Amino acid sequence: MTDSLGHVRELFLVNHHALPPLTVAIAVGALLPKALASSHWAHRTPRTALVVWSVLALSLITSLSLAFLQLLLPAADSHQLSRFVESCIFFDGADCPPLPLNSPADAGIRVWAAFAAAAVAPVAFTAVLVREFLSAKRRRARHGELLRLVGSRQPELRATVLQHDAPAVYCLPGRAPQVVVSSGALRVLTEQQLAAVLEHERAHIAGRHHLLIAAAAAFGTAFPGLPLAHLVRTEVPLLLEMTADDRALRRCSRGTLATALYVVASGQAPHSAVAAGGPSAVLRVRRILTPHATSSPASWRAFAAFPAAAALTLFVMACCSVPGITDWPSK
Amino acid sequence: MRRLGDLEAEIMDRLWRWDRPATVREIVDDINRIRPVAYTTVMTVADVLHRKGLLRREKSGRAWLYEPERSREEYTAALMQDALGNTEDRQAALQRFVEHMPPDDVSALAAALRAAGQIPGSDEEPGALS
């Protein structure tokens, strides 16, 4: 094969390794999320759905990273990288070929550019995540500081009470987590309703839900415009609410929890602006009131979805790192 | 041993109740009626509260007169704003039992409860809306 022919061939072959991760990125970034959001089992089994959303998000970051890497990497180096991964990582370093890669001199920069491009998605997400954690932590610290000054600890409720007419119940997660109830909420809730509401908030604290919510918010910010990012941002908090509802339902009746939700919501001054989580409360109440919506075992699809998503991720990794699979288009 | 945070609350509580500027000596004397506390400790904590912007102070003779920057109600309102606010960016900081909702959603909630035979606040849970 002549040199010029080799170059032409390389031009056309440069991108073929980028196709599997790109396909997965499109699938998990745009197609699967819509299917998952409109599926019936997700809200029935919120814990499973949360795992699936997390796997989709991680798959997107991984596949984007690999796609960028392969788009910029010359085909020859791409193959060598595959061999490097195979022999140095999978087979304990026997016959480890050297990196940096032995491509034509001008391609050296391209290799480093490819590695830099591969880092873009994970680094961007990590940066937004750290910022999100820190700002949430700062807001919580400020809130907790004022709360300590004006709230009164009620050991028999295991909660802090704020003197205010509007009914409000929330939890302040973090290092010194606490459940906060306004005096307005104590006034409108019955004893059973209050117990249900407190149980719901304690489930948030026990499950450390704030970490997942921060991660979902960061994911939404890091990949704007992507259907997966938008849906992770709205679905993850809703699914966590449902998880906490389920936990509260172990201790109280469906009617108690549903009416408690209504009593707190209707007691607050109506907010005519578009509320961020508005319709979610309606979904939650309908779900709480429908027995099979919370207690049925996960459907076969719920169990199939997780291994499928995991297998998809493994497939991408394999396609980009095992020569036996990846060499077929160039031979 | 009590945490300094508790002492902060005790100091603020007194200044809000008295509703007038007070010296560290007055605060120490009042706390000492319940438990012993060192003058320098209270002075330090009052200074911390001043630096945090929670207390303002002015010189009166040789002593500082301390006064809350804002009322207890104003701080409570600020906390409730956080607790009821519907901005998405606060989601990670607090978890509310139920989001602040537009009126249409509240009626949808009532409709869902009625359909399930749980007339909001009237039959099953008497006193729910008392």
Coordinates of C-alpha atoms in Angstrom, one line a residue:
Chain A
M1 CA 0.0 0.0 0.0
T2 CA 1.5 3.4 -1.0
D3 CA 1.9 6.2 1.5
S4 CA -0.7 8.4 -0.2
L5 CA -3.2 5.6 -0.2
G6 CA -2.5 5.1 3.5
H7 CA -3.2 8.7 4.2
V8 CA -6.5 8.6 2.3
R9 CA -7.4 5.5 4.1
E10 CA -6.6 7.0 7.4
L11 CA -8.7 10.0 6.7
F12 CA -11.7 7.8 6.2
L13 CA -10.9 5.5 9.1
V14 CA -10.2 8.2 11.7
N15 CA -13.8 8.3 12.8
H16 CA -15.0 4.7 12.8
H17 CA -14.0 4.1 16.5
A18 CA -16.0 7.2 17.4
L19 CA -19.3 5.7 16.1
P20 CA -20.1 3.3 19.0
P21 CA -19.7 5.8 21.7
L22 CA -21.5 8.5 19.7
T23 CA -24.4 6.1 19.1
V24 CA -24.6 5.3 22.8
A25 CA -24.4 9.1 23.6
I26 CA -27.3 9.7 21.4
A27 CA -29.2 6.8 22.8
V28 CA -28.7 7.6 26.5
G29 CA -28.8 11.4 25.9
A30 CA -31.9 11.7 23.9
L31 CA -33.8 8.5 23.2
L32 CA -33.8 6.4 26.4
P33 CA -34.6 9.2 28.8
K34 CA -37.9 10.0 27.0
A35 CA -38.9 6.4 27.1
L36 CA -38.0 6.1 30.8
A37 CA -39.8 9.3 31.7
S38 CA -43.0 8.1 30.0
S39 CA -42.8 4.6 31.4
H40 CA -45.2 3.4 34.1
W41 CA -42.9 1.4 36.2
A42 CA -40.5 4.2 37.0
H43 CA -42.8 6.0 39.4
R44 CA -44.0 2.7 40.8
T45 CA -40.5 1.6 41.8
P46 CA -38.7 4.9 42.4
R47 CA -35.5 3.3 43.8
T48 CA -35.0 1.2 40.6
A49 CA -35.7 4.3 38.5
L50 CA -33.1 6.3 40.4
V51 CA -30.5 3.7 39.7
V52 CA -31.4 3.7 36.0
W53 CA -31.2 7.5 35.8
S54 CA -27.8 7.4 37.5
V55 CA -26.5 4.8 35.1
L56 CA -27.8 6.7 32.1
A57 CA -26.1 9.9 33.3
L58 CA -22.8 8.0 33.9
S59 CA -23.1 6.3 30.5
L60 CA -23.5 9.7 28.8
I61 CA -20.4 11.1 30.4
T62 CA -18.4 8.0 29.6
S63 CA -19.6 7.7 26.0
L64 CA -19.1 11.5 25.3
S65 CA -15.6 11.2 26.7
L66 CA -14.8 8.2 24.5
A67 CA -16.4 9.8 21.5
F68 CA -14.3 12.9 21.8
L69 CA -11.2 10.8 22.3
Q70 CA -11.8 8.7 19.2
L71 CA -12.8 11.7 17.0
L72 CA -9.5 13.3 17.5
L73 CA -7.3 10.3 17.7
P74 CA -5.6 9.1 14.4
A75 CA -6.8 5.7 13.5
A76 CA -3.4 4.1 13.9
D77 CA -3.1 5.4 17.5
S78 CA -6.6 4.4 18.2
H79 CA -5.7 0.9 17.4
Q80 CA -2.6 1.1 19.5
L81 CA -4.5 2.6 22.4
S82 CA -6.8 -0.4 22.2
R83 CA -3.8 -2.7 22.4
F84 CA -2.4 -0.7 25.2
V85 CA -5.6 -1.0 27.2
E86 CA -5.9 -4.7 26.4
S87 CA -2.4 -5.7 27.4
C88 CA -1.6 -3.2 30.1
I89 CA -4.9 -3.1 31.9
F90 CA -6.7 -6.3 31.2
F91 CA -3.6 -8.6 31.2
D92 CA -1.5 -7.1 34.0
G93 CA 1.2 -5.4 32.0
A94 CA 2.7 -8.3 30.1
D95 CA 3.8 -7.1 26.6
C96 CA 2.8 -3.6 27.5
P97 CA 3.4 -1.5 24.3
P98 CA 4.9 2.0 25.0
L99 CA 2.8 5.2 25.2
P100 CA 3.3 7.9 23.8
L101 CA 2.1 6.4 20.6
N102 CA 4.4 5.9 17.6
S103 CA 2.5 7.8 15.0
P104 CA 3.9 10.3 12.5
A105 CA 5.5 13.2 14.3
D106 CA 2.8 15.7 13.4
A107 CA 0.2 13.4 15.0
G108 CA 1.7 13.7 18.5
I109 CA -0.1 16.9 19.2
R110 CA -3.3 15.3 18.0
V111 CA -2.9 12.5 20.5
W112 CA -2.6 14.8 23.4
A113 CA -5.5 17.0 22.1
A114 CA -7.5 13.8 21.9
F115 CA -6.8 13.0 25.6
A116 CA -7.6 16.5 26.5
A117 CA -10.9 16.3 24.6
A118 CA -11.7 13.1 26.4
A119 CA -11.4 14.9 29.7
V120 CA -13.8 17.7 28.8
A121 CA -17.0 16.0 29.7
P122 CA -15.9 14.4 33.0
V123 CA -14.0 17.5 34.1
A124 CA -16.9 19.8 33.2
F125 CA -19.4 17.7 35.2
T126 CA -17.0 17.4 38.2
A127 CA -16.4 21.2 38.2
V128 CA -20.2 22.0 38.2
L129 CA -20.8 19.3 40.8
V130 CA -18.2 20.7 43.2
R131 CA -19.6 24.2 42.7
E132 CA -23.2 22.9 43.3
F133 CA -22.1 21.1 46.5
L134 CA -20.3 24.1 47.8
S135 CA -23.1 26.6 47.1
A136 CA -25.7 24.3 48.6
K137 CA -23.5 23.8 51.6
R138 CA -23.0 27.6 52.0
R139 CA -26.8 28.2 51.7
R140 CA -27.4 25.5 54.3
A141 CA -24.9 26.9 56.7
R142 CA -26.4 30.4 56.5
H143 CA -29.9 28.9 56.9
G144 CA -28.8 26.7 59.8
E145 CA -27.2 29.7 61.5
L146 CA -30.3 31.8 61.5
L147 CA -32.4 28.8 62.3
R148 CA -30.4 28.2 65.5
L149 CA -31.1 31.8 66.5
V150 CA -34.9 32.1 65.8
G151 CA -36.1 28.4 65.8
S152 CA -37.0 26.5 68.9
R153 CA -35.9 22.9 69.3
Q154 CA -38.8 20.6 70.2
P155 CA -37.2 17.3 71.5
E156 CA -40.6 15.6 71.7
L157 CA -41.1 16.2 67.9
R158 CA -37.4 15.7 67.1
A159 CA -37.8 18.9 65.0
T160 CA -37.2 22.6 65.1
V161 CA -40.2 24.9 65.2
L162 CA -40.4 28.3 63.4
Q163 CA -43.0 30.8 64.5
H164 CA -44.8 31.5 61.3
D165 CA -48.4 31.3 60.1
A166 CA -47.8 29.7 56.7
P167 CA -47.6 25.9 56.9
A168 CA -44.1 24.7 55.9
V169 CA -42.3 21.5 56.5
Y170 CA -38.8 20.9 55.3
C171 CA -35.5 19.4 56.2
L172 CA -32.1 20.9 56.4
P173 CA -29.6 18.2 55.4
G174 CA -25.9 18.2 56.0
R175 CA -23.7 17.6 59.0
A176 CA -26.2 18.6 61.6
P177 CA -29.4 17.6 59.8
Q178 CA -32.8 18.7 61.2
V179 CA -36.4 18.7 60.3
V180 CA -38.1 22.1 60.5
V181 CA -41.9 22.7 61.0
S182 CA -43.6 26.0 61.1
S183 CA -46.1 26.8 63.8
G184 CA -48.6 27.2 60.9
A185 CA -48.1 23.6 59.9
L186 CA -48.5 22.4 63.5
R187 CA -51.8 24.2 63.6
V188 CA -53.3 22.7 60.4
L189 CA -51.9 19.1 60.6
T190 CA -53.5 16.4 62.8
E191 CA -51.3 14.3 65.0
Q192 CA -51.2 11.4 62.5
Q193 CA -50.6 13.8 59.6
L194 CA -47.7 15.4 61.4
A195 CA -46.2 12.0 62.2
A196 CA -46.4 11.1 58.5
V197 CA -44.8 14.4 57.4
L198 CA -42.0 14.1 59.9
E199 CA -41.3 10.5 58.8
H200 CA -41.2 11.7 55.2
E201 CA -38.6 14.3 56.0
R202 CA -36.5 11.9 58.1
A203 CA -36.4 9.6 55.1
H204 CA -34.7 12.4 53.1
I205 CA -32.1 12.8 55.9
A206 CA -31.5 9.1 56.4
G207 CA -31.2 8.5 52.7
R208 CA -28.9 11.6 52.2
H209 CA -31.1 12.6 49.3
H210 CA -29.5 16.0 49.1
L211 CA -26.4 14.5 47.6
L212 CA -28.3 12.9 44.7
I213 CA -30.3 16.1 44.2
A214 CA -27.1 18.2 44.0
A215 CA -25.6 15.7 41.5
A216 CA -28.8 15.8 39.4
A217 CA -28.8 19.6 39.4
A218 CA -25.1 19.7 38.4
F219 CA -25.8 17.2 35.6
G220 CA -28.6 19.4 34.3
T221 CA -26.3 22.5 34.4
A222 CA -23.3 20.7 32.8
F223 CA -25.2 19.4 29.7
P224 CA -27.8 22.1 28.9
G225 CA -30.2 21.4 26.2
L226 CA -29.9 17.6 26.4
P227 CA -33.2 15.8 27.0
L228 CA -31.4 13.5 29.5
A229 CA -30.0 16.4 31.5
H230 CA -33.4 18.2 31.7
L231 CA -35.2 15.0 32.7
V232 CA -32.6 14.0 35.3
R233 CA -32.9 17.4 36.8
T234 CA -36.7 17.1 37.2
E235 CA -37.2 13.4 37.7
V236 CA -34.5 12.6 40.3
P237 CA -36.0 15.1 42.9
L238 CA -39.5 13.8 42.2
L239 CA -38.4 10.1 42.5
L240 CA -36.7 11.0 45.8
E241 CA -39.9 12.5 47.1
M242 CA -41.7 9.3 46.1
T243 CA -39.1 7.2 48.0
A244 CA -39.7 9.3 51.1
D245 CA -43.5 9.0 50.6
D246 CA -43.1 5.2 50.5
R247 CA -41.1 5.3 53.7
A248 CA -43.7 7.4 55.4
L249 CA -46.4 5.0 54.2
R250 CA -44.9 2.3 56.3
R251 CA -46.0 4.2 59.4
C252 CA -49.3 5.8 58.3
S253 CA -52.3 5.3 56.0
R254 CA -52.5 6.5 52.4
G255 CA -55.3 8.9 53.3
T256 CA -53.2 10.5 56.1
L257 CA -50.2 11.2 53.9
A258 CA -52.2 12.4 50.9
T259 CA -54.4 14.8 53.0
A260 CA -51.3 16.0 54.8
L261 CA -49.8 16.9 51.5
Y262 CA -52.9 18.8 50.5
V263 CA -53.3 20.6 53.8
V264 CA -49.7 21.9 53.7
A265 CA -49.9 22.9 50.0
S266 CA -53.3 24.6 50.2
G267 CA -52.4 26.5 53.4
Q268 CA -49.5 28.3 51.6
A269 CA -50.4 31.5 49.8
P270 CA -51.0 30.3 46.2
H271 CA -48.1 31.1 43.9
S272 CA -49.2 32.1 40.5
A273 CA -45.7 32.1 39.0
V274 CA -44.7 28.8 37.3
A275 CA -43.6 26.7 40.2
A276 CA -40.6 24.5 39.7
G277 CA -42.0 21.4 41.2
G278 CA -45.7 22.2 40.9
P279 CA -47.3 19.2 39.2
S280 CA -45.1 16.8 41.1
A281 CA -47.3 17.1 44.2
V282 CA -50.3 16.1 42.1
L283 CA -48.4 13.1 40.7
R284 CA -47.4 12.2 44.2
V285 CA -50.9 12.4 45.7
R286 CA -52.4 10.3 42.8
R287 CA -49.6 7.8 43.4
I288 CA -50.1 7.7 47.1
L289 CA -53.8 7.1 46.7
T290 CA -53.5 4.3 44.2
P291 CA -52.4 1.2 46.2
H292 CA -50.8 -0.8 43.3
A293 CA -48.8 2.3 42.2
T294 CA -46.6 2.0 45.3
S295 CA -46.6 -1.5 46.5
S296 CA -46.3 -3.7 43.3
P297 CA -43.1 -5.4 42.8
A298 CA -40.9 -4.0 40.0
S299 CA -42.0 -5.1 36.6
W300 CA -39.7 -7.2 34.4
R301 CA -38.8 -4.1 32.5
A302 CA -37.5 -2.4 35.7
F303 CA -35.2 -5.4 36.2
A304 CA -34.3 -5.5 32.6
A305 CA -33.5 -1.8 32.3
F306 CA -30.6 -1.8 34.7
P307 CA -28.6 -4.7 33.2
A308 CA -29.4 -3.4 29.7
A309 CA -28.0 0.1 30.5
A310 CA -25.0 -1.5 32.2
A311 CA -24.4 -3.9 29.3
L312 CA -24.6 -0.9 26.9
T313 CA -21.9 0.9 28.8
L314 CA -19.7 -2.2 28.8
F315 CA -20.3 -2.6 25.1
V316 CA -19.0 0.9 24.4
M317 CA -16.0 0.3 26.5
A318 CA -15.3 -3.0 24.8
C319 CA -15.8 -1.4 21.3
C320 CA -13.2 1.2 22.1
S321 CA -10.6 -0.9 23.8
V322 CA -10.6 -4.5 22.6
P323 CA -8.8 -4.9 19.2
G324 CA -10.7 -8.1 18.4
I325 CA -13.9 -6.1 18.2
T326 CA -12.7 -2.8 17.0
D327 CA -10.4 -3.8 14.2
W328 CA -13.1 -5.3 12.0
P329 CA -13.9 -2.2 10.0
S330 CA -10.3 -1.5 9.1
K331 CA -9.4 -4.9 7.9
Chain B
M1 CA -19.9 22.1 77.9
R2 CA -22.3 24.2 75.9
R3 CA -21.5 25.1 72.3
L4 CA -20.9 28.7 71.4
G5 CA -23.8 28.5 69.1
D6 CA -26.2 28.1 72.0
L7 CA -24.7 31.2 73.6
E8 CA -25.3 33.1 70.4
A9 CA -28.9 32.1 70.6
E10 CA -29.2 33.1 74.2
I11 CA -27.7 36.5 73.5
M12 CA -29.9 37.2 70.5
D13 CA -33.0 36.0 72.4
R14 CA -32.4 38.5 75.3
L15 CA -31.8 41.4 73.0
W16 CA -34.9 40.6 71.0
R17 CA -37.0 40.3 74.2
W18 CA -35.6 43.5 75.7
D19 CA -36.1 45.4 72.5
R20 CA -33.5 47.9 73.4
P21 CA -29.7 48.3 73.1
A22 CA -27.8 46.5 75.9
T23 CA -24.3 46.2 77.2
V24 CA -22.4 42.9 77.5
R25 CA -22.5 43.4 81.3
E26 CA -26.4 43.4 81.3
I27 CA -26.5 40.2 79.2
V28 CA -23.9 38.4 81.4
D29 CA -25.8 39.4 84.5
D30 CA -29.1 38.0 83.0
I31 CA -27.5 34.8 81.9
N32 CA -25.8 34.4 85.3
R33 CA -29.2 34.2 86.9
I34 CA -29.6 30.8 85.2
R35 CA -26.1 29.6 84.9
P36 CA -22.5 30.9 85.3
V37 CA -20.9 32.4 82.2
A38 CA -17.7 34.4 81.9
Y39 CA -17.9 38.0 80.9
T40 CA -15.1 37.6 78.3
T41 CA -17.0 34.6 76.7
V42 CA -20.1 36.7 76.2
M43 CA -18.0 39.6 75.0
T44 CA -16.3 37.4 72.4
V45 CA -19.5 35.9 71.2
A46 CA -21.2 39.3 71.0
D47 CA -18.2 40.5 68.9
V48 CA -18.6 37.4 66.6
L49 CA -22.4 38.2 66.2
H50 CA -21.4 41.8 65.3
R51 CA -18.9 40.6 62.7
K52 CA -21.5 38.3 61.2
G53 CA -23.8 41.3 60.7
L54 CA -26.4 40.0 63.2
L55 CA -25.7 42.7 65.9
R56 CA -24.9 46.4 65.5
R57 CA -23.2 48.3 68.2
E58 CA -22.3 51.8 69.2
K59 CA -20.0 53.1 71.9
S60 CA -21.6 54.4 75.1
G61 CA -19.0 55.7 77.4
R62 CA -16.5 52.9 77.7
A63 CA -18.8 50.0 76.8
W64 CA -20.4 48.9 73.6
L65 CA -24.2 48.9 73.4
Y66 CA -25.4 46.0 71.3
E67 CA -28.7 45.8 69.3
P68 CA -30.1 43.2 66.8
E69 CA -29.6 44.3 63.2
R70 CA -33.0 42.9 62.3
S71 CA -36.1 41.6 64.3
R72 CA -36.7 38.0 65.0
E73 CA -39.7 38.1 62.7
E74 CA -37.6 39.4 59.8
Y75 CA -35.1 36.5 60.2
T76 CA -38.0 34.0 60.5
A77 CA -39.5 35.5 57.3
A78 CA -36.2 35.1 55.5
L79 CA -36.0 31.5 56.5
M80 CA -39.6 30.9 55.4
Q81 CA -38.7 32.5 52.1
D82 CA -36.1 29.9 51.7
A83 CA -38.5 27.2 52.8
L84 CA -41.4 28.3 50.6
G85 CA -39.4 29.8 47.7
N86 CA -39.9 28.0 44.5
T87 CA -36.6 28.8 42.8
E88 CA -35.1 25.6 41.4
D89 CA -31.5 26.6 42.5
R90 CA -32.5 26.1 46.1
Q91 CA -33.4 22.5 45.6
A92 CA -30.1 21.1 46.7
A93 CA -30.0 23.2 49.9
L94 CA -33.4 22.3 51.5
Q95 CA -35.9 19.5 50.9
R96 CA -39.5 20.7 51.3
F97 CA -42.3 18.3 52.0
V98 CA -44.3 20.0 49.2
E99 CA -43.3 22.6 46.7
H100 CA -45.0 26.0 46.6
M101 CA -47.8 25.4 44.1
P102 CA -49.8 27.5 41.7
P103 CA -53.6 27.6 42.5
D104 CA -54.5 25.2 39.6
D105 CA -52.3 22.5 41.1
V106 CA -53.9 22.9 44.5
S107 CA -57.3 22.4 42.9
A108 CA -56.0 19.4 41.1
L109 CA -54.8 18.0 44.4
A110 CA -58.3 18.6 45.9
A111 CA -59.9 16.9 42.9
A112 CA -57.6 13.8 43.2
L113 CA -58.4 13.5 46.9
R114 CA -62.2 13.9 46.3
A115 CA -62.0 11.2 43.6
A116 CA -60.4 8.9 46.1
G117 CA -63.1 9.6 48.7
Q118 CA -60.7 11.6 50.9
I119 CA -62.6 14.9 51.0
P120 CA -59.8 17.3 51.9
G121 CA -59.8 18.0 55.5
S122 CA -63.4 17.1 56.3
D123 CA -64.4 13.4 56.7
E124 CA -61.5 11.1 57.5
E125 CA -59.4 13.7 59.3
P126 CA -61.6 16.0 61.3
G127 CA -59.7 19.0 62.4
A128 CA -57.4 18.8 59.4
L129 CA -58.4 22.3 58.4
S130 CA -59.5 23.5 61.8

